[in-house]
Amino acid sequence: MDRDQLTATAAALVAPGKGILAADESSPTIAKRFAGIQVESTADTRRAYRELLFTAREIEAHISGVILFEETLRQASAAGRPFPQLLADRGIIPGIKVDKGAKALAGFPGEKITEGLDGLRERLADYAGLGARFAKWRAVIVIGDHIPTPGSLAANAHALARYAALCQEAGLVPIVEPEVLMDGEHTIERCARVTEQTLAAVFAELAHQRVLLEGMLLKPNMVIPGLGCPQQADPVEVARRTVASFRRVVPAAVPGIVFLSGGQSSQVATANLNAMNALGAHPWELSFSYGRALQEDTLKAWAGQAANVSRAQEIFRRRAYCNGEARYGRYAPAMENPR
Ligand code: 13P
């Protein structure tokens, strides 16, 4: 394991003012997003949309890395530049989603396990050869009546740790993503408890599997109430509770926490991250690795039309800028609308 290289890549991904774009929607997921704007999902529409994102001007000031789906890792711009190379030339680190999705966990109704460990060593070598320098694996934790169970938390934590160890062996920084879903009517207190239990299980397994904490990033949910909970929380409460929970269970050796947006609106995701960074110095960098919250408005503005590309790119650049400011705790809603 090349510890120096892993540590340097992890640090670069959470450089000041920067965060990660998650553009690694699987083919079924991007088809769903495209259906929302009445665009057919084909290899070429997917390629055109990803090119729009990757070629937006000045995004390298706010975007440190991009997580790609395997298809995109192997695609090229209209001018023929392979996407990983196009990104690297801009100073943006290419990454790759390597899990094979969350499936039903046998014997645990309502709970999930992420698949994809078999053959992962060989796939990682292939991805590294194509230019990927970091990876992502998402575990899904569902809150409901009597779930999550200790059995499902242990299984998901184990898979995340096995994945992380294989990534580090291959020289790729693992992004370890245990996502506690925001679906449900649970309170913010329940989310805090489940998030802490989940992260405690994950870090115990990472230690068992000898994962170098300095050479990884954590991609968690924020501590927020369920979507259906009548008592919602403002950014200051989300920030206080999230940071309090993480201080209990995330070792200070982890260089950065890069949040997922998980279904929060773009502006709420930015405001919540901003509130956390405004709370002051933390043991880790607090950053973003947003999918929907970075892309929603851009996708709508594009609507599959070449004529809309430059306006959609400006919207994406503005979103990246606002999140970059939230990294310093100095985002204000007025920044949403350029004068
Ligand atoms: P969202 O920000 O849309 O939750 O996506 C982030 C991600 O990569 C989920 O795995």
Short mmCIF file of C-alpha atoms and ligand atoms in Angstrom, two decimals:
data_model
loop_
_atom_site.label_atom_id
_atom_site.label_comp_id
_atom_site.label_asym_id
_atom_site.label_seq_id
_atom_site.Cartn_x
_atom_site.Cartn_y
_atom_site.Cartn_z
CA MET A 1 0.00 0.00 0.00
CA ASP A 2 1.38 3.41 -0.98
CA ARG A 3 0.44 5.37 2.11
CA ASP A 4 1.83 8.70 0.92
CA GLN A 5 -0.05 8.57 -2.36
CA LEU A 6 -3.33 7.62 -0.67
CA THR A 7 -2.96 10.36 1.93
CA ALA A 8 -2.13 12.97 -0.71
CA THR A 9 -5.11 12.02 -2.92
CA ALA A 10 -7.50 12.04 0.05
CA ALA A 11 -6.23 15.48 1.10
CA ALA A 12 -6.57 16.83 -2.45
CA LEU A 13 -10.20 15.67 -2.63
CA VAL A 14 -11.03 17.79 0.42
CA ALA A 15 -8.82 20.79 -0.46
CA PRO A 16 -10.09 24.14 0.88
CA GLY A 17 -13.18 25.43 -0.93
CA LYS A 18 -13.63 22.25 -2.93
CA GLY A 19 -15.78 19.15 -2.94
CA ILE A 20 -16.82 16.22 -5.10
CA LEU A 21 -19.40 15.91 -7.88
CA ALA A 22 -21.18 12.54 -7.78
CA ALA A 23 -22.05 11.90 -11.44
CA ASP A 24 -22.03 8.12 -11.05
CA GLU A 25 -25.72 7.38 -11.55
CA SER A 26 -26.08 3.81 -12.79
CA SER A 27 -27.88 3.31 -16.13
CA PRO A 28 -31.29 2.68 -14.48
CA THR A 29 -30.89 5.73 -12.21
CA ILE A 30 -29.85 8.16 -14.96
CA ALA A 31 -32.75 6.83 -17.08
CA LYS A 32 -35.08 7.85 -14.23
CA ARG A 33 -33.51 11.33 -14.04
CA PHE A 34 -33.73 11.75 -17.83
CA ALA A 35 -37.37 10.58 -17.82
CA GLY A 36 -38.07 13.56 -15.54
CA ILE A 37 -36.97 15.91 -18.34
CA GLN A 38 -38.43 13.79 -21.17
CA VAL A 39 -35.03 12.75 -22.52
CA GLU A 40 -34.39 9.21 -23.70
CA SER A 41 -31.41 7.59 -21.98
CA THR A 42 -28.95 6.31 -24.59
CA ALA A 43 -25.17 5.97 -24.48
CA ASP A 44 -25.00 9.18 -26.49
CA THR A 45 -27.43 11.31 -24.42
CA ARG A 46 -25.64 10.14 -21.27
CA ARG A 47 -22.29 11.06 -22.84
CA ALA A 48 -23.55 14.50 -23.94
CA TYR A 49 -24.93 15.28 -20.49
CA ARG A 50 -21.76 14.23 -18.69
CA GLU A 51 -19.69 16.28 -21.14
CA LEU A 52 -21.82 19.33 -20.29
CA LEU A 53 -20.93 18.88 -16.60
CA PHE A 54 -17.23 18.14 -17.10
CA THR A 55 -16.56 21.06 -19.46
CA ALA A 56 -18.37 23.82 -17.52
CA ARG A 57 -15.98 26.74 -17.14
CA GLU A 58 -14.05 27.35 -13.91
CA ILE A 59 -15.60 24.44 -11.99
CA GLU A 60 -12.12 23.23 -11.05
CA ALA A 61 -12.11 26.09 -8.50
CA HIS A 62 -14.84 24.29 -6.52
CA ILE A 63 -14.81 20.68 -7.72
CA SER A 64 -11.86 18.54 -6.63
CA GLY A 65 -13.06 15.21 -8.04
CA VAL A 66 -15.84 13.55 -9.98
CA ILE A 67 -17.28 10.09 -9.31
CA LEU A 68 -18.01 8.34 -12.61
CA PHE A 69 -20.10 5.34 -13.55
CA GLU A 70 -18.08 2.63 -15.32
CA GLU A 71 -19.62 3.47 -18.71
CA THR A 72 -18.53 7.12 -18.38
CA LEU A 73 -14.99 6.14 -17.35
CA ARG A 74 -14.72 4.49 -20.78
CA GLN A 75 -16.39 7.32 -22.76
CA ALA A 76 -14.84 10.36 -24.44
CA SER A 77 -15.86 13.94 -25.24
CA ALA A 78 -17.32 14.78 -28.67
CA ALA A 79 -13.79 15.86 -29.63
CA GLY A 80 -12.46 12.42 -28.64
CA ARG A 81 -10.75 13.13 -25.27
CA PRO A 82 -11.35 10.27 -22.82
CA PHE A 83 -13.32 11.69 -19.89
CA PRO A 84 -10.80 10.67 -17.19
CA GLN A 85 -8.07 12.45 -19.12
CA LEU A 86 -10.21 15.53 -19.79
CA LEU A 87 -10.91 15.83 -16.05
CA ALA A 88 -7.31 15.19 -14.99
CA ASP A 89 -6.09 17.85 -17.43
CA ARG A 90 -8.35 20.34 -15.62
CA GLY A 91 -6.93 19.33 -12.22
CA ILE A 92 -10.09 17.37 -11.32
CA ILE A 93 -9.49 13.86 -9.94
CA PRO A 94 -11.45 11.07 -11.67
CA GLY A 95 -13.13 8.48 -9.44
CA ILE A 96 -15.29 5.42 -10.02
CA LYS A 97 -18.35 3.84 -8.39
CA VAL A 98 -17.43 0.19 -7.89
CA ASP A 99 -20.38 -1.33 -6.01
CA LYS A 100 -23.00 -3.37 -7.84
CA GLY A 101 -25.95 -1.93 -5.98
CA ALA A 102 -27.96 -2.67 -2.83
CA LYS A 103 -30.01 -5.89 -2.84
CA ALA A 104 -32.41 -7.46 -0.31
CA LEU A 105 -30.46 -8.99 2.61
CA ALA A 106 -31.52 -12.62 3.00
CA GLY A 107 -33.32 -13.22 6.29
CA PHE A 108 -33.71 -9.51 7.09
CA PRO A 109 -37.02 -8.21 5.68
CA GLY A 110 -36.79 -4.54 4.62
CA GLU A 111 -32.98 -4.38 4.93
CA LYS A 112 -30.31 -4.27 2.24
CA ILE A 113 -26.78 -5.43 1.50
CA THR A 114 -24.53 -3.98 -1.17
CA GLU A 115 -23.00 -6.45 -3.63
CA GLY A 116 -19.81 -6.30 -5.71
CA LEU A 117 -16.87 -7.75 -3.74
CA ASP A 118 -16.31 -10.78 -6.00
CA GLY A 119 -13.71 -9.93 -8.65
CA LEU A 120 -13.26 -6.44 -7.22
CA ARG A 121 -9.44 -6.69 -7.07
CA GLU A 122 -9.28 -7.28 -10.84
CA ARG A 123 -11.83 -4.55 -11.60
CA LEU A 124 -9.90 -2.04 -9.48
CA ALA A 125 -6.70 -2.74 -11.42
CA ASP A 126 -8.62 -2.11 -14.66
CA TYR A 127 -10.14 1.17 -13.37
CA ALA A 128 -6.76 2.40 -12.10
CA GLY A 129 -5.34 1.73 -15.57
CA LEU A 130 -8.08 3.92 -17.04
CA GLY A 131 -7.12 6.79 -14.72
CA ALA A 132 -9.39 6.40 -11.67
CA ARG A 133 -7.68 7.51 -8.42
CA PHE A 134 -10.50 7.04 -5.97
CA ALA A 135 -13.60 4.88 -5.62
CA LYS A 136 -17.04 4.79 -4.04
CA TRP A 137 -19.15 2.05 -2.44
CA ARG A 138 -22.60 2.86 -1.05
CA ALA A 139 -24.28 0.87 1.71
CA VAL A 140 -27.96 1.57 2.41
CA ILE A 141 -29.37 1.61 5.94
CA VAL A 142 -33.14 1.84 6.30
CA ILE A 143 -34.86 3.22 9.40
CA GLY A 144 -38.20 1.55 10.21
CA ASP A 145 -39.99 -0.51 12.85
CA HIS A 146 -37.27 -2.56 14.57
CA ILE A 147 -34.72 -1.81 11.84
CA PRO A 148 -31.84 -1.42 11.29
CA THR A 149 -30.87 -4.66 13.04
CA PRO A 150 -27.36 -5.32 14.40
CA GLY A 151 -27.08 -8.13 11.81
CA SER A 152 -27.58 -5.84 8.82
CA LEU A 153 -25.32 -3.13 10.26
CA ALA A 154 -22.55 -5.72 10.74
CA ALA A 155 -22.96 -7.15 7.21
CA ASN A 156 -22.86 -3.72 5.56
CA ALA A 157 -19.93 -2.52 7.69
CA HIS A 158 -17.99 -5.67 6.80
CA ALA A 159 -18.56 -5.21 3.06
CA LEU A 160 -17.53 -1.54 3.23
CA ALA A 161 -14.31 -2.44 5.05
CA ARG A 162 -13.43 -5.28 2.63
CA TYR A 163 -14.00 -2.88 -0.28
CA ALA A 164 -11.90 -0.15 1.36
CA ALA A 165 -8.97 -2.49 1.97
CA LEU A 166 -8.99 -3.67 -1.66
CA CYS A 167 -9.06 -0.06 -2.90
CA GLN A 168 -6.05 0.90 -0.79
CA GLU A 169 -4.14 -2.16 -2.01
CA ALA A 170 -4.79 -0.92 -5.58
CA GLY A 171 -3.73 2.67 -4.77
CA LEU A 172 -7.28 4.09 -4.93
CA VAL A 173 -8.72 6.20 -2.09
CA PRO A 174 -11.93 4.54 -0.88
CA ILE A 175 -14.94 6.70 -0.23
CA VAL A 176 -16.81 4.76 2.43
CA GLU A 177 -20.52 5.56 2.10
CA PRO A 178 -22.95 4.22 4.70
CA GLU A 179 -26.18 6.09 3.85
CA VAL A 180 -28.91 6.15 6.47
CA LEU A 181 -31.92 6.96 4.29
CA MET A 182 -34.09 9.99 5.04
CA ASP A 183 -37.28 8.10 4.00
CA GLY A 184 -39.74 7.67 6.87
CA GLU A 185 -41.36 9.59 9.68
CA HIS A 186 -38.56 9.21 12.24
CA THR A 187 -37.35 12.10 14.36
CA ILE A 188 -33.95 13.78 14.11
CA GLU A 189 -33.03 12.09 17.43
CA ARG A 190 -33.68 8.65 15.90
CA CYS A 191 -31.56 9.58 12.87
CA ALA A 192 -28.75 10.65 15.23
CA ARG A 193 -28.89 7.33 17.13
CA VAL A 194 -28.96 5.18 14.00
CA THR A 195 -26.21 7.22 12.32
CA GLU A 196 -23.98 6.81 15.38
CA GLN A 197 -24.64 3.05 15.57
CA THR A 198 -23.92 2.70 11.87
CA LEU A 199 -20.68 4.67 11.97
CA ALA A 200 -19.49 2.88 15.11
CA ALA A 201 -19.98 -0.46 13.32
CA VAL A 202 -18.23 0.84 10.18
CA PHE A 203 -15.15 2.14 12.00
CA ALA A 204 -14.83 -1.07 14.04
CA GLU A 205 -14.74 -3.08 10.78
CA LEU A 206 -12.35 -0.62 9.10
CA ALA A 207 -9.97 -1.23 12.01
CA HIS A 208 -10.38 -5.03 11.72
CA GLN A 209 -9.60 -4.89 8.01
CA ARG A 210 -6.52 -2.67 8.58
CA VAL A 211 -7.79 0.26 6.53
CA LEU A 212 -5.58 3.35 6.64
CA LEU A 213 -7.89 6.05 7.99
CA GLU A 214 -5.65 8.85 6.67
CA GLY A 215 -6.10 7.46 3.17
CA MET A 216 -9.91 7.29 3.00
CA LEU A 217 -12.93 9.61 3.08
CA LEU A 218 -16.28 9.09 4.77
CA LYS A 219 -19.46 9.86 2.81
CA PRO A 220 -22.37 9.86 5.25
CA ASN A 221 -25.86 11.28 5.52
CA MET A 222 -26.39 14.38 7.62
CA VAL A 223 -28.34 14.01 10.86
CA ILE A 224 -31.81 15.15 9.77
CA PRO A 225 -35.43 14.20 10.52
CA GLY A 226 -37.23 11.73 8.22
CA LEU A 227 -38.97 13.28 5.20
CA GLY A 228 -42.35 12.47 6.74
CA CYS A 229 -41.54 13.74 10.24
CA PRO A 230 -43.81 16.66 11.19
CA GLN A 231 -40.97 18.29 13.15
CA GLN A 232 -38.39 19.47 10.58
CA ALA A 233 -35.03 21.06 11.50
CA ASP A 234 -33.29 24.27 10.41
CA PRO A 235 -29.65 24.29 9.23
CA VAL A 236 -28.28 25.34 12.63
CA GLU A 237 -29.93 22.36 14.34
CA VAL A 238 -28.84 19.97 11.59
CA ALA A 239 -25.29 21.28 11.86
CA ARG A 240 -25.12 21.02 15.67
CA ARG A 241 -26.54 17.52 15.78
CA THR A 242 -24.50 16.22 12.86
CA VAL A 243 -21.22 17.51 14.24
CA ALA A 244 -22.07 16.28 17.78
CA SER A 245 -22.81 12.75 16.48
CA PHE A 246 -19.71 12.60 14.31
CA ARG A 247 -17.43 13.76 17.11
CA ARG A 248 -18.54 10.66 19.03
CA VAL A 249 -17.77 8.09 16.36
CA VAL A 250 -15.51 9.39 13.54
CA PRO A 251 -11.77 9.25 14.38
CA ALA A 252 -9.84 12.49 13.88
CA ALA A 253 -7.39 10.62 11.62
CA VAL A 254 -10.03 10.63 8.85
CA PRO A 255 -9.10 13.64 6.69
CA GLY A 256 -12.55 14.48 5.44
CA ILE A 257 -16.28 13.88 5.61
CA VAL A 258 -17.98 14.45 2.25
CA PHE A 259 -21.75 14.47 2.69
CA LEU A 260 -24.29 13.02 0.28
CA SER A 261 -27.41 15.13 -0.35
CA GLY A 262 -29.80 12.18 -0.16
CA GLY A 263 -32.89 13.95 -1.48
CA GLN A 264 -32.44 17.35 0.19
CA SER A 265 -33.07 20.27 -2.16
CA SER A 266 -30.01 21.96 -3.64
CA GLN A 267 -30.26 25.05 -1.47
CA VAL A 268 -30.99 23.15 1.75
CA ALA A 269 -27.98 20.87 1.17
CA THR A 270 -25.78 23.94 0.68
CA ALA A 271 -27.22 25.77 3.70
CA ASN A 272 -26.74 22.72 5.95
CA LEU A 273 -23.10 22.27 4.92
CA ASN A 274 -22.54 25.98 5.37
CA ALA A 275 -23.98 25.91 8.91
CA MET A 276 -21.62 23.07 9.86
CA ASN A 277 -18.55 24.91 8.62
CA ALA A 278 -19.75 28.13 10.30
CA LEU A 279 -19.65 26.28 13.65
CA GLY A 280 -15.88 26.52 13.57
CA ALA A 281 -12.87 24.30 13.37
CA HIS A 282 -13.57 20.56 13.29
CA PRO A 283 -11.25 17.52 13.48
CA TRP A 284 -11.96 16.75 9.79
CA GLU A 285 -12.72 18.76 6.65
CA LEU A 286 -16.48 18.96 6.15
CA SER A 287 -17.29 18.92 2.45
CA PHE A 288 -19.76 17.70 -0.15
CA SER A 289 -20.08 14.80 -2.55
CA TYR A 290 -23.49 15.69 -3.92
CA GLY A 291 -25.31 14.05 -6.79
CA ARG A 292 -28.85 15.41 -7.01
CA ALA A 293 -28.14 18.61 -5.07
CA LEU A 294 -25.44 19.61 -7.59
CA GLN A 295 -27.24 18.49 -10.73
CA GLU A 296 -31.01 18.99 -10.35
CA ASP A 297 -31.24 22.55 -11.68
CA THR A 298 -28.63 21.92 -14.38
CA LEU A 299 -30.48 18.87 -15.66
CA LYS A 300 -33.76 20.82 -15.93
CA ALA A 301 -32.07 23.74 -17.71
CA TRP A 302 -30.44 21.36 -20.21
CA ALA A 303 -33.60 19.34 -21.03
CA GLY A 304 -31.64 17.40 -23.64
CA GLN A 305 -31.22 20.40 -25.98
CA ALA A 306 -27.81 21.39 -27.36
CA ALA A 307 -29.02 25.01 -27.48
CA ASN A 308 -29.37 24.99 -23.65
CA VAL A 309 -25.86 23.71 -22.86
CA SER A 310 -24.16 26.98 -22.00
CA ARG A 311 -27.02 28.22 -19.79
CA ALA A 312 -27.11 24.84 -18.02
CA GLN A 313 -23.33 25.02 -17.51
CA GLU A 314 -23.64 28.47 -15.90
CA ILE A 315 -26.26 27.09 -13.51
CA PHE A 316 -23.94 24.20 -12.62
CA ARG A 317 -21.02 26.59 -12.09
CA ARG A 318 -23.14 28.74 -9.76
CA ARG A 319 -24.19 25.66 -7.73
CA ALA A 320 -20.56 24.53 -7.44
CA TYR A 321 -19.55 28.06 -6.40
CA CYS A 322 -22.25 28.22 -3.67
CA ASN A 323 -21.10 24.87 -2.26
CA GLY A 324 -17.49 26.04 -2.44
CA GLU A 325 -18.46 29.04 -0.29
CA ALA A 326 -20.30 26.69 2.11
CA ARG A 327 -16.94 24.94 2.65
CA TYR A 328 -15.82 28.16 4.37
CA GLY A 329 -19.14 28.82 6.15
CA ARG A 330 -19.66 31.99 4.15
CA TYR A 331 -22.53 31.03 1.81
CA ALA A 332 -25.53 33.37 1.75
CA PRO A 333 -28.77 32.75 -0.20
CA ALA A 334 -28.18 36.03 -2.10
CA MET A 335 -25.25 34.27 -3.84
CA GLU A 336 -27.79 32.13 -5.70
CA ASN A 337 -28.64 34.98 -8.05
CA PRO A 338 -25.71 36.69 -9.74
CA ARG A 339 -26.20 40.43 -10.25
P1 13P B 1 -27.05 12.32 -3.69
O1 13P B 1 -26.27 13.55 -3.28
O2 13P B 1 -28.04 12.57 -4.78
O3 13P B 1 -27.63 11.61 -2.49
O4 13P B 1 -26.03 11.31 -4.36
C1 13P B 1 -24.81 11.12 -3.79
C2 13P B 1 -24.34 9.74 -4.06
O5 13P B 1 -23.33 9.55 -4.65
C3 13P B 1 -25.15 8.62 -3.53
O6 13P B 1 -24.41 7.46 -3.58
#
